Amino acid sequence: MKTMTELVSWFQLEYPELVGDMKNCNHHLTSMDEFIYLNKERHTGPNKAASINPYHCEGDVFCHTMMVCKQAENAPYEVQVAALLHDIGKPSTRSVNPNNGRVSFYNHDAVSAFMSLEILKREELGLSKRKQIKIFNMIALHTQIYKLSHDQLAAMGDKSLIKGLIDLGTCDHEGRFHSKGNAEIPLPLLIYYKMKEARNFSKLEKEVIVLCGLPASGKSTWVDKNYSEDLESGKASYISRDQCLLHRAVEDFGEILSYKDAWEKVDQKKVDKDLQNKFTRKFPTNTTIIDMTHMSKKSRRKSLSHFGPEYKKKCVVFLTDMQTLCLRNENRYGKMIDEKVIDKMMRSFYPPTFSEFDEIEYII
C-alpha cells in the first residue's frame, strides 16, 4: 500500500501523457478558447480573453487534483486512490459554450470512472476486486454527493461506499479555491445517512436479471457461460434488442445479415416495437435475463417497469477496462460500434443502487 506522496509520484511516472492532458486542461475560459469558439457574431458572452471559473480559481485539472490529494493525505487508502483519479476524464469531456463562454465537463465523473478501471487493476496499487469496485463507484458518483438527498444516499445501501463518498467529497471541496463561498458548495460532512431496509426476497420464486455494461464488455458471453443450458431447455427467458434487430432483418429481408448491415437496413422503429412486444408478453419462466447496455437509471427503470414485486431484481454490472473493451470492439466481426456511440453511452452511466435492485453483482 502506497502513501499519498508515493501514489502521486507513481502516477506521474506511469501516466505522463494523461498528466500532460490534465495540466493542459483548464477550468477557465482561455485566450485559445476565445479564438476558436467565441469570435463569432452570435457570441453574447464575456469579451475578455480569459474568464475565471469561480469554482476552480486554481486553474488546471492537475493542479486541482494535487490539491485534492493533499487534503486526502490522512484519508483511507481507497479515498486517496479515488482522489488521484476522480477527474482524469475531464480533458476528454471539456467543452465551451460559445454563447456564454462557460467551460463544462459534462458527465466527466462517469468517464473518469471507466478510465480508472485499467489503472485500478495495476498490481502496484494492491487493490482487491472489492476495493476496485468501491473506488470505481466513488469516482462515478463523486459529483452526486452535492445533489442527492438523504434518502437517495441511504438507498445506496452500502455504508462503506457512502462514507467513502463523503470523505472524497470533502477532499474535493477543500482542494480548490472558489469565489462563491461555502453556501454554493455544501459540505458533505453535514449529510446524515442510514441503511435502507432490505426487502426480503428469499421467498421470491421469480427473478429478473438486468445486465449493465458498455458494448463488448462481456454481457452476452456471460449469458452463454452461465445460462446457455437454461435458455436452450426453456428454463430461462432472454430479451435483447440486438436479438430483435437480427430477427427483424430476417423478417424484412429474408436473410441473415451482419449486425452492421442489419443496423443500417432495418427500420429501428420496428425493432423497438418488437422489443416492446417481448416485454409485454407473459414470461413463461421464473428467470428472465435482459441483455442491453442499461447505462442510465432511466433505461433500467424502463426495463424493470414490466416486472412486479413478485420478482427479485438483480443487476449484473460489467466493469471492463477501456483498453480491453476497445480491443474487443475492433475484433468484433460485423459488429464494431463507433467510438462516439460508446463515448455517449459512457457519459450516460449512473451506477446501479439498491433503490433499483435487491442484489448487485460486479464482473471486473
XYZ file of C-alpha atoms in Angstrom:
364
model
C 0.000 0.000 0.000
C 1.430 3.356 -1.087
C 1.332 6.685 0.747
C -0.353 9.628 -0.951
C 3.051 11.028 -1.941
C 4.061 7.679 -3.415
C 0.772 7.448 -5.316
C 1.249 10.898 -6.841
C 4.845 10.128 -7.862
C 3.924 6.733 -9.283
C 1.032 8.207 -11.283
C 3.227 10.893 -12.857
C 5.905 8.366 -13.861
C 3.483 5.750 -15.194
C 0.983 8.027 -16.965
C 2.893 11.079 -18.238
C 0.572 11.627 -21.228
C -2.509 11.643 -19.014
C -0.800 14.014 -16.587
C 0.078 16.268 -19.524
C -3.556 16.281 -20.675
C -4.673 17.234 -17.160
C -2.121 20.062 -16.981
C -3.277 21.393 -20.362
C -6.957 21.161 -19.398
C -8.059 24.429 -17.819
C -11.194 25.091 -15.813
C -11.126 28.651 -17.141
C -12.001 30.157 -20.478
C -8.621 30.715 -22.116
C -7.472 33.007 -24.901
C -7.340 29.985 -27.211
C -10.975 29.218 -26.406
C -11.799 32.835 -27.240
C -10.095 32.459 -30.599
C -11.655 29.104 -31.508
C -15.153 29.346 -30.098
C -16.075 32.874 -29.236
C -15.084 35.130 -32.175
C -18.492 34.645 -33.726
C -21.325 37.066 -34.403
C -23.743 35.013 -32.319
C -21.494 35.218 -29.257
C -23.103 37.287 -26.500
C -20.876 36.196 -23.619
C -17.867 37.835 -21.979
C -15.440 39.823 -24.080
C -12.388 39.122 -22.006
C -9.888 36.670 -23.480
C -9.788 34.699 -20.239
C -12.749 34.111 -17.934
C -12.105 32.631 -14.470
C -14.155 29.658 -13.324
C -15.423 30.745 -9.867
C -15.464 27.147 -8.585
C -11.894 26.368 -9.643
C -9.780 29.502 -9.368
C -6.699 27.252 -9.063
C -6.710 26.730 -12.851
C -5.830 23.427 -14.499
C -7.185 19.979 -13.652
C -3.865 18.566 -12.460
C -3.400 21.454 -10.037
C -6.857 20.802 -8.601
C -6.149 17.066 -8.376
C -2.943 17.689 -6.428
C -4.835 19.966 -4.032
C -7.453 17.257 -3.505
C -4.722 14.655 -2.952
C -3.138 16.920 -0.335
C -6.448 17.015 1.514
C -6.634 13.202 1.272
C -3.184 12.562 2.804
C -4.661 11.152 6.008
C -7.771 9.606 4.455
C -8.335 5.842 3.961
C -6.319 4.327 1.100
C -9.321 3.873 -1.199
C -10.172 7.576 -0.811
C -6.568 8.514 -1.660
C -6.670 6.494 -4.888
C -10.104 7.933 -5.769
C -8.813 11.464 -5.117
C -5.945 10.890 -7.534
C -8.193 9.560 -10.328
C -11.520 11.318 -9.785
C -11.065 13.913 -12.570
C -8.946 12.063 -15.161
C -11.923 12.185 -17.555
C -12.095 15.976 -17.605
C -9.678 16.529 -20.542
C -11.778 14.340 -22.853
C -15.085 15.889 -21.769
C -14.121 19.589 -21.708
C -16.318 21.856 -23.828
C -17.020 25.579 -24.116
C -20.446 27.084 -24.655
C -19.924 29.715 -27.380
C -22.981 31.668 -26.248
C -21.904 32.351 -22.682
C -18.247 31.304 -22.575
C -18.776 28.745 -19.821
C -16.442 25.768 -19.560
C -18.129 22.463 -18.700
C -17.151 18.829 -18.249
C -20.399 17.002 -18.945
C -20.535 13.636 -17.116
C -16.787 13.616 -16.513
C -17.421 11.536 -13.391
C -18.651 8.531 -15.414
C -15.835 8.892 -17.952
C -13.244 9.180 -15.162
C -14.605 6.007 -13.550
C -14.287 3.932 -16.721
C -10.851 5.375 -17.497
C -9.736 4.420 -13.988
C -10.514 0.701 -14.384
C -7.242 -0.147 -16.133
C -5.248 1.794 -13.520
C -7.085 0.244 -10.568
C -6.099 -3.238 -11.774
C -2.376 -2.439 -11.589
C -0.628 -4.780 -9.149
C 1.387 -1.889 -7.692
C -1.773 -0.475 -6.111
C -2.548 -3.735 -4.308
C -6.322 -3.360 -4.596
C -8.682 -6.297 -4.238
C -11.601 -6.561 -6.683
C -13.961 -5.426 -3.939
C -11.918 -2.248 -3.400
C -11.610 -1.647 -7.161
C -15.405 -1.740 -7.407
C -15.794 0.615 -4.435
C -13.326 3.153 -5.884
C -14.976 2.910 -9.313
C -18.352 3.771 -7.753
C -16.858 6.553 -5.635
C -15.427 8.190 -8.753
C -18.601 7.655 -10.785
C -20.721 9.249 -8.053
C -18.379 11.927 -6.733
C -20.338 14.864 -8.197
C -23.611 13.428 -6.903
C -22.660 13.989 -3.272
C -23.882 17.578 -3.631
C -27.107 16.595 -5.418
C -28.513 13.528 -3.640
C -30.995 13.769 -0.807
C -30.565 11.905 2.477
C -32.993 9.215 1.335
C -31.243 8.827 -2.026
C -27.926 8.389 -0.257
C -29.450 5.863 2.102
C -30.862 3.945 -0.869
C -27.337 3.078 -1.949
C -27.438 0.639 0.930
C -23.679 0.499 1.422
C -22.340 2.410 4.422
C -18.744 1.908 3.315
C -19.441 3.465 -0.095
C -21.393 6.359 1.415
C -18.614 7.073 3.935
C -16.061 6.949 1.099
C -18.161 9.369 -0.943
C -18.391 11.769 1.965
C -14.618 11.622 2.536
C -13.874 12.093 -1.175
C -16.448 14.885 -1.458
C -14.883 16.695 1.483
C -11.393 16.463 -0.048
C -12.772 17.589 -3.427
C -14.498 20.545 -1.791
C -11.443 21.622 0.201
C -8.984 21.007 -2.649
C -9.814 24.115 -4.625
C -10.087 27.906 -4.491
C -13.651 29.037 -5.094
C -15.019 32.545 -5.006
C -18.679 31.646 -4.487
C -18.333 30.698 -0.844
C -19.419 27.625 1.086
C -23.109 28.332 0.545
C -22.708 27.406 -3.130
C -20.858 24.145 -2.414
C -22.343 22.462 0.683
C -20.005 20.424 2.844
C -20.955 16.745 2.503
C -19.870 16.066 6.102
C -23.213 17.506 7.174
C -25.085 14.690 5.410
C -26.838 12.174 7.635
C -27.235 8.701 6.195
C -28.938 5.480 7.177
C -29.132 1.997 5.719
C -32.083 1.119 3.521
C -34.213 -1.635 4.973
C -33.536 -4.701 2.830
C -36.521 -6.267 1.115
C -36.960 -9.933 1.970
C -36.603 -11.576 -1.426
C -35.535 -15.014 -0.193
C -39.072 -16.329 -0.697
C -39.471 -14.936 -4.213
C -39.502 -17.630 -6.883
C -39.147 -15.339 -9.885
C -36.056 -13.309 -10.803
C -35.238 -10.685 -13.422
C -31.540 -10.149 -14.179
C -30.668 -6.798 -15.758
C -27.248 -6.628 -17.414
C -25.432 -3.275 -17.326
C -22.307 -2.578 -19.365
C -20.817 -0.952 -22.441
C -20.773 -2.763 -25.801
C -18.089 -5.507 -25.868
C -17.898 -5.580 -22.065
C -18.758 -9.293 -21.994
C -22.515 -9.355 -21.304
C -23.544 -11.875 -23.958
C -20.512 -14.061 -23.228
C -21.537 -14.124 -19.559
C -25.048 -15.215 -20.522
C -23.701 -18.030 -22.724
C -21.399 -19.210 -19.949
C -23.956 -19.162 -17.142
C -27.370 -19.650 -18.741
C -26.945 -21.378 -22.118
C -28.428 -24.679 -20.876
C -31.353 -22.966 -19.140
C -32.116 -20.938 -22.261
C -31.965 -23.990 -24.520
C -34.207 -26.032 -22.199
C -36.693 -23.194 -21.766
C -35.998 -22.710 -18.054
C -34.969 -19.083 -18.617
C -36.165 -16.258 -20.894
C -33.868 -13.877 -22.761
C -34.544 -10.348 -24.011
C -32.079 -8.454 -26.182
C -32.555 -5.556 -28.572
C -29.753 -6.945 -30.746
C -31.665 -10.213 -30.983
C -34.783 -8.298 -32.055
C -32.716 -6.416 -34.635
C -31.340 -9.563 -36.259
C -34.710 -11.310 -36.189
C -36.321 -8.288 -37.820
C -33.660 -8.401 -40.550
C -34.713 -11.975 -41.375
C -38.389 -10.969 -41.306
C -37.915 -7.979 -43.609
C -35.176 -9.226 -45.932
C -35.422 -12.992 -45.723
C -31.746 -13.426 -44.948
C -29.298 -13.380 -42.051
C -27.403 -10.098 -42.063
C -24.379 -8.996 -40.089
C -25.098 -6.687 -37.171
C -23.691 -3.697 -39.084
C -25.799 -4.409 -42.188
C -28.896 -5.082 -40.117
C -28.447 -1.800 -38.223
C -28.175 0.153 -41.474
C -31.057 -1.552 -43.300
C -33.699 -2.372 -40.703
C -36.362 0.107 -39.576
C -35.368 0.849 -35.979
C -38.948 1.746 -35.041
C -39.985 -1.799 -35.935
C -37.158 -3.145 -33.788
C -38.371 -1.039 -30.850
C -41.896 -2.369 -31.386
C -40.623 -5.965 -31.439
C -38.709 -5.320 -28.228
C -41.782 -3.830 -26.581
C -43.814 -6.890 -27.604
C -41.233 -9.115 -25.920
C -41.596 -7.156 -22.692
C -45.380 -7.058 -22.664
C -45.976 -10.774 -23.142
C -46.171 -13.028 -20.100
C -42.856 -14.638 -19.257
C -43.206 -18.428 -19.035
C -40.056 -18.936 -16.948
C -39.007 -17.967 -13.427
C -35.763 -16.340 -14.660
C -35.671 -13.529 -17.215
C -32.406 -12.031 -18.477
C -32.382 -8.588 -20.115
C -29.223 -8.140 -22.172
C -28.852 -4.454 -23.031
C -26.412 -1.716 -22.008
C -28.662 -0.185 -19.309
C -26.134 2.552 -18.527
C -28.638 5.095 -17.218
C -31.190 4.917 -14.415
C -33.900 5.780 -16.949
C -33.104 2.796 -19.208
C -33.046 0.405 -16.238
C -36.295 1.806 -14.892
C -37.906 1.276 -18.305
C -36.891 -2.409 -18.393
C -37.866 -3.036 -14.757
C -41.289 -1.427 -15.207
C -42.506 -4.707 -16.732
C -41.707 -6.742 -13.619
C -43.774 -6.565 -10.460
C -42.981 -7.114 -6.770
C -43.144 -10.890 -7.245
C -39.718 -10.668 -8.931
C -36.354 -10.499 -7.240
C -34.495 -7.775 -9.136
C -30.789 -8.309 -9.752
C -28.285 -6.214 -11.709
C -25.009 -7.568 -13.093
C -22.549 -4.747 -13.852
C -19.651 -5.375 -16.261
C -16.577 -3.256 -15.489
C -14.260 -3.879 -18.421
C -11.289 -1.516 -18.727
C -11.247 0.700 -21.809
C -8.129 -0.861 -23.354
C -9.676 -4.340 -23.303
C -13.043 -3.032 -24.446
C -11.584 -1.144 -27.431
C -9.566 -4.197 -28.489
C -12.653 -6.415 -28.318
C -14.672 -3.856 -30.232
C -12.116 -3.714 -33.045
C -12.136 -7.510 -33.340
C -15.927 -7.914 -33.389
C -16.708 -9.228 -36.826
C -19.568 -7.270 -38.356
C -20.484 -5.691 -35.024
C -17.939 -2.961 -34.317
C -19.553 0.004 -32.544
C -18.462 3.559 -33.378
C -16.291 5.097 -30.639
C -18.578 8.136 -30.498
C -21.520 5.877 -29.675
C -19.537 4.183 -26.881
C -18.443 7.568 -25.527
C -22.072 8.765 -25.463
C -23.130 5.608 -23.613
C -20.268 6.005 -21.130
C -21.299 9.558 -20.322
C -24.841 8.431 -19.541
C -23.673 5.932 -16.901
C -25.045 6.053 -13.379
C -24.059 3.222 -11.029
C -26.974 0.934 -10.071
C -28.118 1.306 -6.457
C -30.280 -0.636 -4.052
C -33.119 1.785 -4.677
C -33.435 -0.061 -8.004
C -32.291 -3.603 -7.225
C -32.348 -6.228 -4.492
C -28.928 -7.534 -5.492
C -25.999 -6.059 -7.441
C -23.105 -8.135 -8.755
C -19.967 -6.764 -10.390
C -17.907 -8.535 -13.042
C -14.423 -6.981 -13.087
